[in-house]
Short mmCIF file of C-alpha atoms and ligand atoms in Angstrom, two decimals:
data_model
loop_
_atom_site.label_atom_id
_atom_site.label_comp_id
_atom_site.label_asym_id
_atom_site.label_seq_id
_atom_site.Cartn_x
_atom_site.Cartn_y
_atom_site.Cartn_z
CA MET A 233 -70.42 -31.63 1.29
CA ARG A 234 -67.52 -32.74 -1.03
CA THR A 235 -66.02 -35.94 -1.39
CA LEU A 236 -62.72 -36.35 -1.90
CA LEU A 237 -61.43 -39.96 -3.47
CA VAL A 238 -57.21 -40.59 -1.91
CA THR A 239 -55.76 -43.15 -2.97
CA GLY A 240 -52.96 -44.84 -1.48
CA GLY A 241 -54.47 -43.35 2.04
CA ALA A 242 -52.92 -45.76 4.01
CA GLY A 243 -48.94 -44.77 3.04
CA PHE A 244 -47.08 -42.20 4.34
CA ILE A 245 -47.92 -39.31 2.46
CA GLY A 246 -51.43 -40.10 2.13
CA SER A 247 -52.36 -40.81 5.82
CA ASN A 248 -50.89 -37.26 7.07
CA PHE A 249 -52.31 -36.08 4.00
CA ILE A 250 -56.13 -37.81 5.28
CA ARG A 251 -56.04 -36.75 8.83
CA HIS A 252 -55.44 -33.21 7.90
CA MET A 253 -57.94 -32.85 5.10
CA LEU A 254 -60.40 -33.97 8.16
CA ILE A 255 -59.25 -31.41 11.10
CA ALA A 256 -58.66 -28.28 8.30
CA HIS A 257 -61.68 -28.72 6.45
CA ALA A 258 -65.03 -29.69 8.19
CA ASP A 259 -67.47 -30.22 4.83
CA VAL A 260 -64.73 -32.34 3.35
CA ARG A 261 -65.33 -36.23 2.86
CA VAL A 262 -63.13 -38.65 2.79
CA VAL A 263 -63.43 -42.44 0.27
CA ASN A 264 -60.54 -43.61 1.06
CA LEU A 265 -58.72 -46.29 -2.05
CA ASP A 266 -55.92 -48.46 -0.95
CA LYS A 267 -54.65 -51.91 -1.48
CA LEU A 268 -52.98 -52.15 1.30
CA THR A 269 -49.73 -53.77 -0.11
CA TYR A 270 -46.17 -54.20 2.43
CA ALA A 271 -46.72 -50.19 2.63
CA GLY A 272 -49.93 -49.60 3.61
CA ASN A 273 -51.36 -50.06 6.75
CA LEU A 274 -54.98 -48.77 9.03
CA SER A 275 -53.34 -48.53 11.58
CA ASN A 276 -51.68 -45.17 10.44
CA LEU A 277 -55.05 -43.89 10.53
CA LYS A 278 -56.24 -45.79 13.71
CA ASP A 279 -57.02 -42.18 16.02
CA ILE A 280 -59.70 -41.65 12.60
CA GLU A 281 -61.08 -44.75 11.35
CA ASP A 282 -64.24 -44.06 13.55
CA ASP A 283 -65.11 -40.19 11.82
CA PRO A 284 -68.52 -40.59 10.23
CA ARG A 285 -66.78 -37.68 7.35
CA TYR A 286 -64.20 -40.77 6.65
CA THR A 287 -64.53 -43.87 4.26
CA PHE A 288 -62.27 -47.00 3.59
CA VAL A 289 -61.96 -49.18 0.80
CA ARG A 290 -59.51 -52.07 0.38
CA GLY A 291 -59.27 -52.24 -3.07
CA ASP A 292 -56.80 -51.57 -6.43
CA ILE A 293 -56.78 -48.22 -7.99
CA SER A 294 -55.97 -50.64 -11.42
CA ASP A 295 -59.50 -52.45 -10.50
CA ARG A 296 -61.72 -50.36 -12.91
CA SER A 297 -65.10 -51.46 -11.85
CA LEU A 298 -64.41 -50.80 -8.12
CA VAL A 299 -63.22 -46.94 -8.87
CA ASN A 300 -66.07 -47.09 -11.41
CA ARG A 301 -68.96 -48.18 -8.55
CA LEU A 302 -67.32 -45.48 -5.76
CA LEU A 303 -67.35 -42.54 -8.90
CA ARG A 304 -70.79 -43.41 -8.87
CA ASP A 305 -72.24 -44.04 -5.92
CA GLU A 306 -69.63 -41.54 -3.38
CA ASP A 307 -70.43 -38.81 -5.83
CA VAL A 308 -66.74 -37.94 -6.05
CA HIS A 309 -65.17 -35.03 -5.94
CA SER A 310 -62.20 -34.62 -6.84
CA ILE A 311 -59.51 -37.16 -7.31
CA LEU A 312 -55.80 -37.28 -5.22
CA ASN A 313 -53.43 -40.05 -6.22
CA PHE A 314 -51.29 -40.99 -3.71
CA ALA A 315 -51.66 -44.93 -4.19
CA ALA A 316 -48.00 -45.66 -5.60
CA GLU A 317 -45.13 -48.62 -5.55
CA SER A 318 -42.79 -45.79 -4.17
CA HIS A 319 -39.45 -47.05 -3.01
CA VAL A 320 -36.55 -46.33 -5.48
CA ASP A 321 -34.95 -49.73 -4.28
CA ARG A 322 -38.19 -52.13 -4.75
CA SER A 323 -37.83 -50.61 -8.57
CA VAL A 324 -34.44 -51.64 -8.89
CA LEU A 325 -35.14 -55.16 -8.06
CA ASP A 326 -38.71 -55.70 -10.10
CA ALA A 327 -39.43 -52.85 -11.91
CA SER A 328 -43.51 -55.32 -13.05
CA PRO A 329 -45.26 -53.80 -9.72
CA PHE A 330 -44.27 -49.87 -10.20
CA VAL A 331 -45.56 -50.21 -14.04
CA THR A 332 -48.70 -51.92 -12.82
CA THR A 333 -49.83 -49.52 -10.52
CA ASN A 334 -47.26 -45.99 -11.50
CA ILE A 335 -48.06 -46.06 -15.06
CA GLY A 336 -51.82 -48.90 -15.50
CA GLY A 337 -53.14 -47.65 -12.26
CA THR A 338 -52.96 -44.24 -12.85
CA LEU A 339 -54.54 -43.99 -16.41
CA ALA A 340 -57.89 -46.26 -14.88
CA LEU A 341 -58.10 -43.70 -12.74
CA LEU A 342 -58.71 -41.38 -15.94
CA ASP A 343 -60.50 -43.39 -17.81
CA ALA A 344 -62.73 -43.39 -14.66
CA ALA A 345 -62.23 -39.48 -14.38
CA ARG A 346 -63.18 -39.00 -17.99
CA GLU A 347 -66.32 -41.18 -17.93
CA HIS A 348 -67.97 -39.87 -14.76
CA GLY A 349 -66.85 -35.79 -14.96
CA VAL A 350 -64.32 -35.25 -11.32
CA HIS A 351 -63.81 -31.48 -10.81
CA ARG A 352 -60.14 -31.97 -9.87
CA PHE A 353 -58.03 -34.69 -10.37
CA VAL A 354 -54.44 -34.30 -8.80
CA GLN A 355 -51.23 -36.38 -9.54
CA ILE A 356 -48.69 -36.99 -6.42
CA SER A 357 -45.16 -37.27 -8.54
CA THR A 358 -41.75 -36.77 -7.75
CA ASP A 359 -39.40 -34.25 -8.45
CA GLU A 360 -37.30 -37.74 -9.76
CA VAL A 361 -39.31 -37.25 -12.80
CA TYR A 362 -36.18 -34.39 -13.64
CA GLY A 363 -32.96 -37.19 -13.83
CA SER A 364 -30.45 -35.72 -11.77
CA LEU A 365 -28.22 -32.92 -10.43
CA ASP A 366 -25.07 -32.08 -10.37
CA SER A 367 -23.68 -29.39 -7.86
CA GLU A 368 -25.46 -26.06 -9.54
CA GLY A 369 -28.49 -25.15 -10.95
CA VAL A 370 -32.09 -26.16 -9.56
CA PHE A 371 -35.47 -27.41 -11.62
CA HIS A 372 -38.09 -25.57 -13.21
CA GLU A 373 -41.43 -26.76 -13.80
CA GLU A 374 -39.90 -26.66 -16.93
CA SER A 375 -37.18 -28.95 -17.32
CA PRO A 376 -36.71 -31.65 -19.02
CA ILE A 377 -38.02 -34.64 -17.71
CA SER A 378 -35.72 -37.38 -17.87
CA PRO A 379 -35.99 -40.18 -15.30
CA ASN A 380 -32.84 -42.41 -14.24
CA ASN A 381 -34.21 -45.22 -12.33
CA PRO A 382 -37.65 -47.60 -12.55
CA TYR A 383 -39.81 -45.71 -9.91
CA ALA A 384 -38.98 -42.57 -11.42
CA ALA A 385 -39.86 -43.79 -14.99
CA THR A 386 -43.29 -45.21 -14.00
CA LYS A 387 -44.04 -41.56 -12.63
CA ALA A 388 -43.09 -39.44 -15.64
CA ALA A 389 -45.04 -42.07 -17.76
CA ALA A 390 -48.12 -41.92 -15.47
CA GLU A 391 -47.39 -37.31 -15.30
CA LEU A 392 -47.56 -37.30 -19.47
CA LEU A 393 -50.48 -39.30 -20.06
CA CYS A 394 -52.08 -36.76 -17.21
CA ARG A 395 -51.13 -33.96 -19.65
CA ALA A 396 -52.58 -36.14 -22.04
CA TYR A 397 -55.65 -36.31 -20.05
CA TYR A 398 -55.85 -32.93 -20.14
CA ARG A 399 -55.02 -32.01 -24.08
CA THR A 400 -56.98 -34.71 -25.20
CA TYR A 401 -60.63 -34.84 -22.84
CA GLY A 402 -60.10 -32.21 -20.67
CA VAL A 403 -59.43 -34.27 -17.48
CA PRO A 404 -59.00 -31.52 -14.67
CA VAL A 405 -55.56 -32.12 -13.67
CA ILE A 406 -53.12 -30.69 -11.84
CA ILE A 407 -49.33 -32.49 -10.91
CA THR A 408 -47.60 -31.91 -8.38
CA ARG A 409 -43.44 -32.67 -7.70
CA SER A 410 -42.52 -32.44 -4.54
CA SER A 411 -38.90 -33.55 -3.04
CA ASN A 412 -37.90 -36.03 -0.03
CA ASN A 413 -40.75 -36.04 2.26
CA TYR A 414 -39.69 -37.01 5.77
CA GLY A 415 -41.79 -37.49 9.04
CA PRO A 416 -44.63 -39.48 11.63
CA TYR A 417 -46.08 -42.86 9.70
CA GLN A 418 -43.15 -43.05 7.00
CA PHE A 419 -42.35 -47.46 6.36
CA PRO A 420 -38.71 -47.84 7.59
CA GLU A 421 -37.39 -48.77 4.60
CA LYS A 422 -37.02 -44.76 3.27
CA LEU A 423 -32.99 -43.06 4.48
CA ILE A 424 -34.58 -41.25 7.27
CA PRO A 425 -36.89 -43.82 9.69
CA LEU A 426 -34.71 -46.71 7.82
CA MET A 427 -31.77 -45.07 10.47
CA ILE A 428 -34.02 -44.23 13.39
CA ARG A 429 -35.21 -47.55 12.97
CA ASN A 430 -31.31 -49.16 13.20
CA ALA A 431 -29.96 -47.13 15.46
CA LEU A 432 -31.94 -46.97 17.89
CA GLY A 433 -32.38 -51.15 17.95
CA GLY A 434 -28.36 -50.92 17.60
CA LYS A 435 -28.06 -51.83 13.83
CA PRO A 436 -25.75 -50.92 11.13
CA LEU A 437 -26.59 -47.54 9.45
CA PRO A 438 -25.83 -48.23 5.52
CA ILE A 439 -24.77 -44.72 3.63
CA TYR A 440 -24.53 -46.38 0.15
CA GLY A 441 -21.50 -45.05 -1.02
CA GLU A 442 -19.51 -42.31 0.97
CA GLY A 443 -23.17 -40.49 0.99
CA LYS A 444 -22.72 -38.08 -0.52
CA GLN A 445 -25.78 -37.40 -2.52
CA VAL A 446 -27.56 -34.70 -2.31
CA ARG A 447 -31.38 -34.38 -1.88
CA ASP A 448 -34.30 -31.39 -0.80
CA TRP A 449 -35.83 -32.72 2.35
CA LEU A 450 -39.74 -31.34 3.05
CA HIS A 451 -41.30 -32.09 6.20
CA VAL A 452 -45.11 -34.07 5.25
CA LYS A 453 -46.96 -31.51 7.11
CA ASP A 454 -45.92 -29.26 4.57
CA ASN A 455 -46.15 -31.22 1.63
CA CYS A 456 -49.68 -32.24 2.80
CA LEU A 457 -50.28 -27.82 3.22
CA ALA A 458 -49.25 -27.48 -0.66
CA ILE A 459 -51.05 -30.51 -2.00
CA ASP A 460 -54.18 -28.80 -0.61
CA LEU A 461 -53.54 -25.48 -1.41
CA VAL A 462 -53.33 -26.98 -5.15
CA ARG A 463 -56.31 -28.57 -4.48
CA GLU A 464 -58.30 -25.42 -4.12
CA ARG A 465 -56.44 -23.33 -6.31
CA GLY A 466 -54.42 -24.93 -8.40
CA GLU A 467 -54.57 -24.08 -12.08
CA GLY A 468 -55.92 -27.06 -14.14
CA GLY A 469 -53.42 -28.59 -16.19
CA SER A 470 -50.12 -27.35 -14.59
CA VAL A 471 -47.74 -28.66 -12.62
CA TYR A 472 -46.66 -27.36 -9.24
CA ASN A 473 -43.19 -28.18 -7.65
CA ILE A 474 -42.80 -28.60 -3.88
CA GLY A 475 -39.24 -28.74 -2.52
CA GLY A 476 -38.40 -27.95 0.87
CA SER A 477 -35.29 -25.62 -0.15
CA CYS A 478 -33.48 -27.52 2.44
CA GLU A 479 -30.80 -29.68 0.74
CA LYS A 480 -28.18 -32.00 2.17
CA GLU A 481 -25.68 -34.54 1.50
CA ASN A 482 -27.04 -38.14 3.29
CA ILE A 483 -24.07 -38.69 5.44
CA GLU A 484 -25.16 -34.99 7.14
CA VAL A 485 -28.78 -36.43 7.93
CA VAL A 486 -27.72 -39.57 9.12
CA GLU A 487 -25.02 -37.69 11.07
CA ARG A 488 -27.59 -35.52 12.43
CA ILE A 489 -29.69 -38.10 13.38
CA CYS A 490 -27.34 -40.49 15.40
CA SER A 491 -26.56 -36.93 17.07
CA ILE A 492 -29.95 -36.16 18.19
CA LEU A 493 -30.23 -40.16 19.41
CA GLU A 494 -26.65 -39.62 21.21
CA SER A 495 -28.15 -36.28 23.16
CA THR A 496 -31.94 -37.12 24.10
CA MET A 497 -31.41 -41.17 24.66
CA VAL A 498 -28.00 -41.80 24.49
CA LYS A 499 -28.66 -44.17 27.21
CA GLU A 500 -31.10 -46.19 25.19
CA VAL A 501 -28.62 -46.65 22.51
CA ALA A 502 -26.28 -48.04 24.72
CA ALA A 503 -28.16 -50.48 26.42
CA SER A 504 -28.81 -51.97 22.52
CA SER A 505 -25.94 -52.42 21.85
CA ASP A 506 -21.91 -52.47 22.08
CA HIS A 507 -21.45 -49.30 21.27
CA LEU A 508 -20.58 -46.39 22.76
CA SER A 509 -22.65 -43.46 20.38
CA PRO A 510 -24.58 -44.16 17.04
CA HIS A 511 -21.66 -42.62 15.06
CA ASP A 512 -20.08 -46.22 15.33
CA LEU A 513 -23.00 -47.51 13.75
CA ILE A 514 -22.18 -45.51 10.36
CA GLU A 515 -21.39 -48.22 7.81
CA PHE A 516 -20.29 -46.99 4.45
CA ILE A 517 -21.82 -50.07 1.78
CA ASP A 518 -21.45 -50.72 -2.38
CA ASP A 519 -23.94 -48.50 -3.57
CA PRO A 520 -26.89 -50.30 -4.47
CA ARG A 521 -28.43 -48.61 -7.63
CA GLY A 522 -25.28 -47.69 -9.12
CA ALA A 523 -25.68 -45.88 -12.26
CA ALA A 524 -29.40 -45.50 -11.35
CA HIS A 525 -28.62 -43.35 -8.26
CA ASP A 526 -29.18 -39.67 -8.42
CA PHE A 527 -26.72 -37.49 -6.85
CA ARG A 528 -28.83 -34.52 -6.69
CA TYR A 529 -32.23 -33.20 -6.61
CA ALA A 530 -33.28 -29.50 -5.92
CA LEU A 531 -36.70 -27.88 -7.13
CA ASP A 532 -37.14 -23.77 -7.50
CA SER A 533 -41.38 -23.96 -6.38
CA SER A 534 -41.13 -20.30 -7.30
CA ARG A 535 -44.90 -20.82 -9.18
CA ILE A 536 -46.94 -23.32 -5.42
CA ARG A 537 -44.74 -19.90 -3.71
CA GLU A 538 -45.44 -16.97 -5.62
CA SER A 539 -49.06 -18.16 -6.74
CA LEU A 540 -51.17 -20.23 -4.25
CA GLY A 541 -48.42 -18.38 -1.22
CA TRP A 542 -47.32 -21.32 0.19
CA SER A 543 -43.80 -21.85 1.72
CA PRO A 544 -42.40 -24.34 3.83
CA THR A 545 -43.40 -23.41 8.07
CA ILE A 546 -41.22 -27.23 9.72
CA GLY A 547 -37.15 -26.58 9.87
CA PHE A 548 -35.15 -29.72 9.49
CA ALA A 549 -33.43 -28.94 12.85
CA ASP A 550 -36.84 -28.80 14.67
CA GLY A 551 -38.67 -31.53 11.94
CA LEU A 552 -36.00 -33.60 11.74
CA LYS A 553 -35.91 -33.75 16.38
CA SER A 554 -39.76 -34.79 15.59
CA THR A 555 -39.08 -37.53 13.75
CA VAL A 556 -36.67 -39.20 15.78
CA ALA A 557 -38.79 -38.20 19.17
CA TRP A 558 -42.05 -40.12 17.03
CA TYR A 559 -40.17 -43.25 16.07
CA ARG A 560 -38.21 -43.62 19.87
CA THR A 561 -42.38 -43.24 20.95
CA HIS A 562 -43.88 -45.22 18.79
CA ARG A 563 -41.71 -48.50 18.11
CA GLU A 564 -44.35 -50.80 18.24
CA TRP A 565 -45.44 -48.78 15.19
CA THR A 566 -42.62 -49.57 13.40
CA GLU A 567 -42.12 -53.15 14.35
CA ASN A 568 -45.46 -54.25 13.29
CA VAL A 569 -45.84 -52.15 9.73
CA ILE A 570 -42.46 -54.77 8.48
CA SER A 571 -42.47 -58.08 8.43
CA GLY A 572 -40.94 -61.53 7.24
CA GLU A 573 -41.18 -59.77 3.87
CA TYR A 574 -39.12 -56.80 5.15
CA GLN A 575 -36.66 -58.78 6.34
CA GLU A 576 -35.87 -60.83 2.98
CA TYR A 577 -36.57 -57.34 1.15
CA TYR A 578 -33.56 -55.93 3.53
CA GLU A 579 -31.34 -58.98 3.17
CA LYS A 580 -31.38 -58.33 -0.99
CA VAL A 581 -30.65 -54.66 -0.66
CA TYR A 582 -27.88 -54.87 1.69
CA GLY A 583 -26.83 -58.58 1.95
P1 NAD B 141 -45.89 -45.16 0.56
O1 NAD B 141 -45.23 -46.11 -0.39
O2 NAD B 141 -45.71 -45.34 1.57
O3 NAD B 141 -47.74 -45.57 -0.01
C1 NAD B 141 -47.83 -45.76 -1.04
C2 NAD B 141 -49.30 -46.19 -0.57
O4 NAD B 141 -50.21 -46.48 -2.00
C3 NAD B 141 -49.79 -47.49 -0.21
O5 NAD B 141 -50.73 -47.85 1.20
C4 NAD B 141 -50.41 -48.54 -0.91
O6 NAD B 141 -50.67 -49.72 0.16
C5 NAD B 141 -50.64 -48.08 -1.59
N1 NAD B 141 -51.27 -48.59 -2.90
C6 NAD B 141 -50.06 -49.30 -3.46
N2 NAD B 141 -50.21 -49.62 -4.64
C7 NAD B 141 -51.94 -49.45 -5.00
C8 NAD B 141 -52.31 -49.49 -6.02
N3 NAD B 141 -52.40 -50.68 -7.06
N4 NAD B 141 -54.27 -49.20 -5.11
C9 NAD B 141 -54.13 -49.19 -4.03
N5 NAD B 141 -53.45 -48.97 -3.40
C10 NAD B 141 -52.58 -49.13 -3.63
O7 NAD B 141 -45.77 -44.19 -0.79
P2 NAD B 141 -45.31 -42.11 0.10
O8 NAD B 141 -44.33 -42.31 0.13
O9 NAD B 141 -46.84 -41.95 1.39
O10 NAD B 141 -45.92 -41.66 -1.20
C11 NAD B 141 -47.41 -41.47 -2.20
C12 NAD B 141 -46.96 -41.15 -3.28
O11 NAD B 141 -46.09 -39.61 -2.90
C13 NAD B 141 -47.01 -41.86 -4.04
O12 NAD B 141 -47.25 -41.16 -5.50
C14 NAD B 141 -44.82 -41.16 -4.53
O13 NAD B 141 -44.18 -41.54 -5.34
C15 NAD B 141 -45.11 -39.87 -3.79
N6 NAD B 141 -43.90 -39.37 -3.18
C16 NAD B 141 -43.27 -39.34 -2.51
C17 NAD B 141 -42.49 -38.69 -1.94
C18 NAD B 141 -41.79 -39.57 -0.98
O14 NAD B 141 -40.33 -38.86 -0.14
N7 NAD B 141 -41.68 -40.36 -0.09
C19 NAD B 141 -41.76 -37.92 -2.63
C20 NAD B 141 -42.41 -37.22 -4.14
C21 NAD B 141 -43.43 -38.02 -4.33
P1 TYD B 142 -34.65 -42.42 -0.33
O1 TYD B 142 -34.94 -42.57 1.26
O2 TYD B 142 -34.99 -43.89 -0.75
O3 TYD B 142 -35.38 -41.35 -1.01
P2 TYD B 142 -35.02 -41.37 -2.55
O4 TYD B 142 -33.94 -42.20 -3.10
O5 TYD B 142 -36.20 -41.69 -3.09
O6 TYD B 142 -34.38 -39.94 -2.69
O7 TYD B 142 -33.09 -42.07 -0.01
C1 TYD B 142 -32.85 -41.25 -0.02
C2 TYD B 142 -31.40 -41.13 -0.05
O8 TYD B 142 -30.44 -42.07 1.26
C3 TYD B 142 -30.49 -41.90 -1.55
O9 TYD B 142 -29.38 -41.02 -2.08
C4 TYD B 142 -30.31 -43.24 -0.90
C5 TYD B 142 -29.99 -43.10 0.06
N1 TYD B 142 -30.29 -44.14 0.97
C6 TYD B 142 -29.00 -45.02 2.08
O10 TYD B 142 -27.60 -43.85 2.03
N2 TYD B 142 -29.08 -46.01 2.70
C7 TYD B 142 -30.54 -46.45 2.38
O11 TYD B 142 -30.13 -47.10 3.69
C8 TYD B 142 -31.10 -45.90 1.77
C9 TYD B 142 -32.80 -46.34 2.31
C10 TYD B 142 -30.87 -45.00 0.95
#
């Protein structure tokens, strides 16, 4: 039995990853270390909380004595560091928690890994470290790192520490840089779940600027499969791009959500608003990110495709449809994970 320390496992990608690991590997135990910030919710893992191969520990990755104790007492084989402050708009409002957790927390984990020795340290990073593209070109793993917003800068800094700990101390670090994830259990501050929630409630759908920015969408299950492969067979010291090869302008994504809702549940939407069509809820607003708003991300994922045989399995049409259906049938989950803090945040960004 191998023990994995998964940090940030009560968040969106981490909870999907833990569920995947427990189902896919009978010989794996998971210790989930999560601080339960606004983005972390134990309800994301309700279905597996009694699994004898799963343990939850509430705590901060920056808490060195806690992390050291866990590595010692739990005989941890590998660390997968998902824990982070993850939302760009929040980082524009206040970068401090991003520096503390994304940089300081990663450093604490690296030091503990160095002291106790682990077989793998997978750092979950992002394509945002590369900065922005124009309408042409793609990022390769060797492309320069050039982050434009505070969130991306802290993720890039964490990566550099990981690289240095691999070179300096031989900590067996591997870095994954994925594109934008979507799917179940995503906190409704990110584009797709925010738009679905608002449309279901008959609220405005706020598109930044003209909605022409491009993101490369990846279903969270495909990211989990990729991270699992990297964990098992990735090469120490390497970086792996994990892209969905699914570039869409924001306006198209929102239009598609509206069309899915219109075709599957027009009555419910109509009943909760004065609008006949969810498309009528679309509003173009002043871009709260300003110059920090990256225009386009696109990844070349040949390395993971060719060396580990990974490719995305869920097409955007099916993935978006099932995601809309998930949020439609989990409205209680969505309303439970948001609180007064969310309303305050919403007010600050959307006015
Ligand atoms: P999320 O915000 O949904 O979850 C983050 C989790 O980390 C939460 O459970 C939170 O409670 C926990 N956490 C925060 N600070 C902590 C701390 N100091 N100690 C312990 N736990 C802490 O984020 P997500 O979308 O699931 O992203 C997971 C990782 O993937 C992040 O590292 C993020 O940078 C990266 N990533 C996300 C995307 C995406 O599209 N969501 C894309 C690329 C990379
Ligand atoms: P987001 O989901 O926050 O991911 P990221 O900024 O990490 O790529 O945003 C995706 C895109 O959608 C980004 O270009 C900003 C835009 N966006 C809106 O237009 N309106 C919104 O309410 C949100 C949250 C995002």
